[in-house]
mmCIF file of C-alpha atoms in Angstrom:
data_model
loop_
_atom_site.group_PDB
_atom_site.id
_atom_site.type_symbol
_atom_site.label_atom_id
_atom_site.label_comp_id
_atom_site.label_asym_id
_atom_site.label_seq_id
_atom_site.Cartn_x
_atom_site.Cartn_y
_atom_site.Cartn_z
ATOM 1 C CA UNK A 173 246.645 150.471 -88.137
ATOM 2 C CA UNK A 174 249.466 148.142 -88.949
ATOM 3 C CA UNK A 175 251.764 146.020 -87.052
ATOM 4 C CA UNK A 176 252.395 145.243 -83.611
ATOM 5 C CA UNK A 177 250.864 147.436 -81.171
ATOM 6 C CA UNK A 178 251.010 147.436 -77.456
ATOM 7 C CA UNK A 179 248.767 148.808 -74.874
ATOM 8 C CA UNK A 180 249.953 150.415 -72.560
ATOM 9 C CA UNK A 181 252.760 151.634 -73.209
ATOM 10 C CA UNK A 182 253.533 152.341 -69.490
ATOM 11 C CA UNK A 183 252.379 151.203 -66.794
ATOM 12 C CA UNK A 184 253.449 151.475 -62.651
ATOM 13 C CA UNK A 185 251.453 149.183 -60.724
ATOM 14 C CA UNK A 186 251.812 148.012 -56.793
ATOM 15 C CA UNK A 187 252.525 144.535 -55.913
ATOM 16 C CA UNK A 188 248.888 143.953 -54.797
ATOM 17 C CA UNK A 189 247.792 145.319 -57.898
ATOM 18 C CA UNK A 190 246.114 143.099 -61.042
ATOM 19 C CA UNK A 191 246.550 144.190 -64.280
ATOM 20 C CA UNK A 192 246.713 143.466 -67.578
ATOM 21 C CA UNK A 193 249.009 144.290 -71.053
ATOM 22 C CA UNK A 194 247.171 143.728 -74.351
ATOM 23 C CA UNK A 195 248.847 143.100 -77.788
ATOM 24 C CA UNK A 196 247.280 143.308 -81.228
ATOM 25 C CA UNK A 197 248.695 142.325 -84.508
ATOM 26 C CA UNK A 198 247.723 143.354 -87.868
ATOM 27 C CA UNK A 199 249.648 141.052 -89.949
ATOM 28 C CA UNK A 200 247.514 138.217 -90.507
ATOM 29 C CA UNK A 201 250.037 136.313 -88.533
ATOM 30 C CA UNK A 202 249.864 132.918 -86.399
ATOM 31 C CA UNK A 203 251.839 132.900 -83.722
ATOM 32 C CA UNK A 204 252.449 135.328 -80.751
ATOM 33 C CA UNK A 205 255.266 135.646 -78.213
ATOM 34 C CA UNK A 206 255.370 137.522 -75.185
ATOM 35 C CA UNK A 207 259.426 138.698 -74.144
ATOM 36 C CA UNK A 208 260.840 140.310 -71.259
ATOM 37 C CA UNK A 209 263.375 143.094 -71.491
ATOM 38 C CA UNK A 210 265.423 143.584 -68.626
ATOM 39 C CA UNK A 211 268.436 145.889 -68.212
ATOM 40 C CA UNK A 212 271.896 144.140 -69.756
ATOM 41 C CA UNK A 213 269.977 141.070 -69.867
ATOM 42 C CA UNK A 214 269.197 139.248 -73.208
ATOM 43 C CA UNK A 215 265.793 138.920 -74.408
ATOM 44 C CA UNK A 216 263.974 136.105 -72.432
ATOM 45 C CA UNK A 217 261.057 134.268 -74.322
ATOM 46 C CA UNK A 218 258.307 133.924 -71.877
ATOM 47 C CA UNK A 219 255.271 132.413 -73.883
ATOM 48 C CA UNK A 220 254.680 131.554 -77.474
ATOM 49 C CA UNK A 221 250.753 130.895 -78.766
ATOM 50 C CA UNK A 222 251.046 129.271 -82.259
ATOM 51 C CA UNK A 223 247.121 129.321 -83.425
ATOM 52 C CA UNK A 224 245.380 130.480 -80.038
ATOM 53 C CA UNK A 225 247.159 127.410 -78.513
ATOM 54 C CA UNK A 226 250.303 127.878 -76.317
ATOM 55 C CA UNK A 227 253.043 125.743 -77.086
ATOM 56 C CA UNK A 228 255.869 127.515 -75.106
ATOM 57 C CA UNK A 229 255.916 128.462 -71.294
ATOM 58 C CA UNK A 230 259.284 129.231 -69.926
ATOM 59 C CA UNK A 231 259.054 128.617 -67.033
ATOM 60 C CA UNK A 232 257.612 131.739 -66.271
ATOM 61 C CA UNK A 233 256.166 132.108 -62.570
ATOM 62 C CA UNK A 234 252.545 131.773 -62.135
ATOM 63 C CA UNK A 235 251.951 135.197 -61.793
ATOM 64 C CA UNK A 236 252.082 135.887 -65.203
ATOM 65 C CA UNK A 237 249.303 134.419 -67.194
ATOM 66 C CA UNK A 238 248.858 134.712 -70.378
ATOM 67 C CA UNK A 239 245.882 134.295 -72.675
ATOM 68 C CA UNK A 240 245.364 134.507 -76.542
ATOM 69 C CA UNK A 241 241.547 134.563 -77.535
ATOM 70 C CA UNK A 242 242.227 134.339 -81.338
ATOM 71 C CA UNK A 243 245.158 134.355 -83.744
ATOM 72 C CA UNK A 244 245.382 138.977 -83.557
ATOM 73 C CA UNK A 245 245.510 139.480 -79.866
ATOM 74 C CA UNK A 246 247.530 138.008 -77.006
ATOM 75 C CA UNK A 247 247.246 139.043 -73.545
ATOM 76 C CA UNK A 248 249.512 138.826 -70.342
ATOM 77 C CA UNK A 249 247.438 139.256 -67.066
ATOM 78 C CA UNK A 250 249.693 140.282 -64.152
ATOM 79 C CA UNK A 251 249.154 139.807 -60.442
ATOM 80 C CA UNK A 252 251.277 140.175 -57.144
ATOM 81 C CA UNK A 253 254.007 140.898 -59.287
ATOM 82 C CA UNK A 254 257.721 141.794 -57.460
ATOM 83 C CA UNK A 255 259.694 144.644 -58.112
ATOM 84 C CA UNK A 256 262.424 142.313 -59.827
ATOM 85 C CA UNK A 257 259.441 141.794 -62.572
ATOM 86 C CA UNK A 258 259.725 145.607 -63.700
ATOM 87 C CA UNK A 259 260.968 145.627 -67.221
ATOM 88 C CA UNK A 260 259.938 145.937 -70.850
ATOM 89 C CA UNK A 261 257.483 143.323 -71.864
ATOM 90 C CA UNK A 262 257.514 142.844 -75.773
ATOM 91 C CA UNK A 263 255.102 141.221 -77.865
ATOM 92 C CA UNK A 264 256.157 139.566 -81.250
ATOM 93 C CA UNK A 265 254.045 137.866 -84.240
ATOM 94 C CA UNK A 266 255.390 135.355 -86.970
ATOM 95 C CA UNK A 267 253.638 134.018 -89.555
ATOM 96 C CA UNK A 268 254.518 130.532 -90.043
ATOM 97 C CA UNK A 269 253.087 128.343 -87.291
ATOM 98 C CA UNK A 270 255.214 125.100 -88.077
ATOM 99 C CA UNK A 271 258.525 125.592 -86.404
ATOM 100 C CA UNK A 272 259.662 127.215 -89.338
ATOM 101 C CA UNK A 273 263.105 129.071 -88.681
ATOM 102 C CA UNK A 274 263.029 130.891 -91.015
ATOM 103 C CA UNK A 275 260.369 133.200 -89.631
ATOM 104 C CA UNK A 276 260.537 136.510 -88.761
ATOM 105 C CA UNK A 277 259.459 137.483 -85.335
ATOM 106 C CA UNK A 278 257.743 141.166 -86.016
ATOM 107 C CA UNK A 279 258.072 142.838 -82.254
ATOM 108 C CA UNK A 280 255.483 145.783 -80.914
ATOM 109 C CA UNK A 281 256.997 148.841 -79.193
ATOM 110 C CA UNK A 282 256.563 147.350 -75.684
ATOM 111 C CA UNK A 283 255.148 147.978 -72.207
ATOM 112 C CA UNK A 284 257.691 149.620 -70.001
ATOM 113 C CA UNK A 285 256.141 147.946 -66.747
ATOM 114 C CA UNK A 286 257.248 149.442 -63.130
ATOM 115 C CA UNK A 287 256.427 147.561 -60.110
ATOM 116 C CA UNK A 288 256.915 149.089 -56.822
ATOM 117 C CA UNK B 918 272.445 124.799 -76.797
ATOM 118 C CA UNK B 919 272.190 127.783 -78.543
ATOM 119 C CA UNK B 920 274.584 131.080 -77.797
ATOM 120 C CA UNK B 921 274.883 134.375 -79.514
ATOM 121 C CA UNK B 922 277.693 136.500 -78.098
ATOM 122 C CA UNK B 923 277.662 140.202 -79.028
ATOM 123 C CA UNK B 924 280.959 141.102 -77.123
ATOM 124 C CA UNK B 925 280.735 145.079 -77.611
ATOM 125 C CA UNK B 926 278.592 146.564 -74.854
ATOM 126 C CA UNK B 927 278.648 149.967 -76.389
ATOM 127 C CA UNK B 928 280.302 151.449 -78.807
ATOM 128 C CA UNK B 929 280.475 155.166 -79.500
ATOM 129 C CA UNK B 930 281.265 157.371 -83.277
ATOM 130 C CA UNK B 931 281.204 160.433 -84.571
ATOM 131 C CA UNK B 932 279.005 161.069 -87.554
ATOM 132 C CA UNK B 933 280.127 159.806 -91.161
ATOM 133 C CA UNK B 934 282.268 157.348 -89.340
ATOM 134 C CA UNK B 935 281.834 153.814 -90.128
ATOM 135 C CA UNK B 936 281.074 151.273 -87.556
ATOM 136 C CA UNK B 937 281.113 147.268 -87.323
ATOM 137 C CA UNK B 938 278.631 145.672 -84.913
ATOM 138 C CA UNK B 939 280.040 142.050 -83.914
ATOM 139 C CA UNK B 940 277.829 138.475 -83.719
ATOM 140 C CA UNK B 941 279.663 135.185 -82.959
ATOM 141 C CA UNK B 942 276.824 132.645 -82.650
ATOM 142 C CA UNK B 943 276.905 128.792 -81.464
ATOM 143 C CA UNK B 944 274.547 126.176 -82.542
ATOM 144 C CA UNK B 945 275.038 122.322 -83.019
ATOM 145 C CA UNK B 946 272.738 122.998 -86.118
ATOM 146 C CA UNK B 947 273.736 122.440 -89.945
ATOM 147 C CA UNK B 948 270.427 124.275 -91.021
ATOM 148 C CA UNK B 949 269.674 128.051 -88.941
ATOM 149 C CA UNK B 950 268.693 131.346 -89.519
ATOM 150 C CA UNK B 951 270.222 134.639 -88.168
ATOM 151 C CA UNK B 952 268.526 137.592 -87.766
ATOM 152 C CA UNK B 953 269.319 141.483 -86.821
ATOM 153 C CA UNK B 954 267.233 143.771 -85.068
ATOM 154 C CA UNK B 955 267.491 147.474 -84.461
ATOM 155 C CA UNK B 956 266.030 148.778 -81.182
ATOM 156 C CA UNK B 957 265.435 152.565 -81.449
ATOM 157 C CA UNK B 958 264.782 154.158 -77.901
ATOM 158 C CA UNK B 959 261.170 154.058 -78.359
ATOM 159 C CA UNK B 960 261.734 150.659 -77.375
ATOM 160 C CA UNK B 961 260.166 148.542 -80.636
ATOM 161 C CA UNK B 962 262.625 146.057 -81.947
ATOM 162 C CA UNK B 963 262.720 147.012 -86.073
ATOM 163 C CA UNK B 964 263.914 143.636 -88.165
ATOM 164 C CA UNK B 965 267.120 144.501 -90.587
ATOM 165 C CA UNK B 966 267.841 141.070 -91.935
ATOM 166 C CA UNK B 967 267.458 137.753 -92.451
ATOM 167 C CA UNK B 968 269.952 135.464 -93.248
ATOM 168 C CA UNK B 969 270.117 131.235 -93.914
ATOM 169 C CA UNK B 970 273.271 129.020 -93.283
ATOM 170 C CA UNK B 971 273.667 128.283 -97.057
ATOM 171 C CA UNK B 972 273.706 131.754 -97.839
ATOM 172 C CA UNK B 973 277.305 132.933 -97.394
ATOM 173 C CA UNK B 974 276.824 136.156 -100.138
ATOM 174 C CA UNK B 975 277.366 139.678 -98.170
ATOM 175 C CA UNK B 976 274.611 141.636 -98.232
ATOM 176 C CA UNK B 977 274.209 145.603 -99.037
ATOM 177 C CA UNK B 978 271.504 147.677 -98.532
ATOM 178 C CA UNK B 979 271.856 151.261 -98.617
ATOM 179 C CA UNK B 980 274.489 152.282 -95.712
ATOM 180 C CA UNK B 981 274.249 148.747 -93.672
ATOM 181 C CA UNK B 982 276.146 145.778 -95.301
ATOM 182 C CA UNK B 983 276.494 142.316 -93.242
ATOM 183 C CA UNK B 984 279.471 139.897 -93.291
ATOM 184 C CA UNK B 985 278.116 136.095 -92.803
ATOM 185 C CA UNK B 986 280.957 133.940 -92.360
ATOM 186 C CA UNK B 987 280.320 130.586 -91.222
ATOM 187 C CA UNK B 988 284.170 129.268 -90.755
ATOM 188 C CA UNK B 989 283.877 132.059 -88.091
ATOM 189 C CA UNK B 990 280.630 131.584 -86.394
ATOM 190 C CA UNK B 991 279.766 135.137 -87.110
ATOM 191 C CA UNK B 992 277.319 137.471 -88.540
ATOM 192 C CA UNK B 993 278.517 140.891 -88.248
ATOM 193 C CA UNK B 994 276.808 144.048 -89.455
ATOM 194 C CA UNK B 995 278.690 147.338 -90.525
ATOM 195 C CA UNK B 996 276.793 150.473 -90.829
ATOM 196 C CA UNK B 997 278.878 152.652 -92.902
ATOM 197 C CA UNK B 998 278.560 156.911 -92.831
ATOM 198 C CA UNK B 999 276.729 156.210 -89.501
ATOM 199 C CA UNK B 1000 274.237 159.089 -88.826
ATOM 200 C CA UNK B 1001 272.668 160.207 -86.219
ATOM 201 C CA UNK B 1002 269.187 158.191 -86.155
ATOM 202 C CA UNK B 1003 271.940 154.746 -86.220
ATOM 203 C CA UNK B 1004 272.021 155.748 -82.730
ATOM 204 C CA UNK B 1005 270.469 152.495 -81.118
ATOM 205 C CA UNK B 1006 270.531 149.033 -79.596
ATOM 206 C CA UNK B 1007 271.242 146.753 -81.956
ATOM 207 C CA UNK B 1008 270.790 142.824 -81.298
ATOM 208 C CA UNK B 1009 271.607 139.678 -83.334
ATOM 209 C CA UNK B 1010 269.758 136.682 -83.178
ATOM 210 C CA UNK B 1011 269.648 132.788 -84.193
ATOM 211 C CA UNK B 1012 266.274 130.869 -85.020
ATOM 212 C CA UNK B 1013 266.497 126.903 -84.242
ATOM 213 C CA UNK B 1014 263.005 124.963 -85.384
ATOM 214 C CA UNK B 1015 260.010 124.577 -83.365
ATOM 215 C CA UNK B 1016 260.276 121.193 -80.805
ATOM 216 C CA UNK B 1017 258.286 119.575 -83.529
ATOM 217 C CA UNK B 1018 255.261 119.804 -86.189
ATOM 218 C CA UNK B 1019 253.100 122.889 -84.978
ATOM 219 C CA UNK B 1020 254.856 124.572 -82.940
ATOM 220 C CA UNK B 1021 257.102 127.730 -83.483
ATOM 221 C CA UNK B 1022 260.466 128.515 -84.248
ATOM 222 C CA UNK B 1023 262.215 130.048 -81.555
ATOM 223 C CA UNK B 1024 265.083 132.896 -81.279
ATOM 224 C CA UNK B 1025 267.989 133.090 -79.203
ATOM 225 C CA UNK B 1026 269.114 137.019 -79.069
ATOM 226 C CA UNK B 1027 272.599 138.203 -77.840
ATOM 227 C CA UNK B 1028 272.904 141.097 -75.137
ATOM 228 C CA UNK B 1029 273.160 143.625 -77.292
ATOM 229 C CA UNK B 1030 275.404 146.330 -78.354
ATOM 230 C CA UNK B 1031 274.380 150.113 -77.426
ATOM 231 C CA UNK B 1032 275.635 152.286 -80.840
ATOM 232 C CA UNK B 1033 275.957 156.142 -80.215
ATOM 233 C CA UNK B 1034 276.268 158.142 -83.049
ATOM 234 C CA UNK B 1035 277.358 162.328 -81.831
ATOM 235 C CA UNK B 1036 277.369 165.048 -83.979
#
């Protein structure tokens, strides 16, 4: 398999509910991001792990953590989410861990994540 | 602070027609990158291009060309005898450096513009 991939790739949940999106990358690549897609809203960074180590929280509310056990996989554990939280929830991979800008982000195809 | 401005929501064509996506970007940077991305409806962002600062040259490649212009602040991409599979959300971005040694490079995306190709 190559790429980005996502598991699930949907998933409805209740607010009481705890669950959790996975993301794998096949790239050999160093850094992860998790993103959140809402509708006519731009992409919104939400975590970035640059070797396992997470350099970037967004402010993101506490009921998204996140955890990245090595370099390929990156994980975003939900719980009590709100119904504003339903949206697409990408995952990204670069390969250059040192701020680099020139870097390309390769994305996965996304969770579509309904809370209700 | 970073901005990327993609001022057409949606824009619709008929097959064969060409079709200019615009990208106005802001950034108190001398040194950047700008990126687009297609966004098929199965949701997965697909990279198109990368592009640096000092790089002014237009790029072709097949049917997509891009126009980098930096006295304009824009980056815009022109698909030209759109088909049907252009149909798509397309989004531009702009990289600025990680906060410092280790960390990653970050990217600020516009909204978006929504590209409908009909028969």
């Amino acid at each position: 398999e190559t790429g980005v991939t996502q598991t699930p790739r949907h998933l409805v949940m209740g607010m009481t509910n705890k669950k959790s999106l996975k993301c794998e990358q096949h790239l050999g690549h160093n850094a992860m991001y998790w993103y959140k897609q809402s509708a006519k809203k731009p992409l919104e960074l939400m975590f970035v792990y640059n070797f396992k180590e997470q350099t970037e929280n967004n402010s993101v509310p506490s009921r998204f953590s996140p955890e990245c056990p090595n370099s390929s996989h990156l994980f975003l554990h939900l719980h009590t989410l709100q119904p504003e939280d339903s949206a697409l929830y990408l995952c990204a991979s670069s390969l250059t861990p040192a701020g680099d800008m020139s870097d390309t982000q390769y994305f996965g195809p996304g969770t579509r994540l309904t809370v209700l | 602070a970073q901005k990327v401005t993609q001022a057409q929501t949606e824009i619709s064509v008929v097959e064969k027609e060409d079709v200019t996506l615009d990208c106005v970007y802001e950034t108190r940077d001398t040194t950047y990158y700008l990126f687009w991305y297609k966004q098929p409806p199965s949701g997965e962002l697909v990279f198109l291009i990368r592009r640096n600062s000092f790089d002014e040259q237009n790029e072709i490649s097949g049917r997509y060309s891009w126009n980098f212009q930096k006295s304009t602040s824009s980056f815009n991409f022109t698909i030209t005898a759109s088909q049907v599979v252009d149909s798509a959300v397309y989004f531009c971005a702009l990289s600025e450096a990680g906060l410092g040694t280790g960390t990653a490079s970050k990217l600020t995306f516009g909204t978006g513009t929504r590209l409908q190709v009909t028969l």
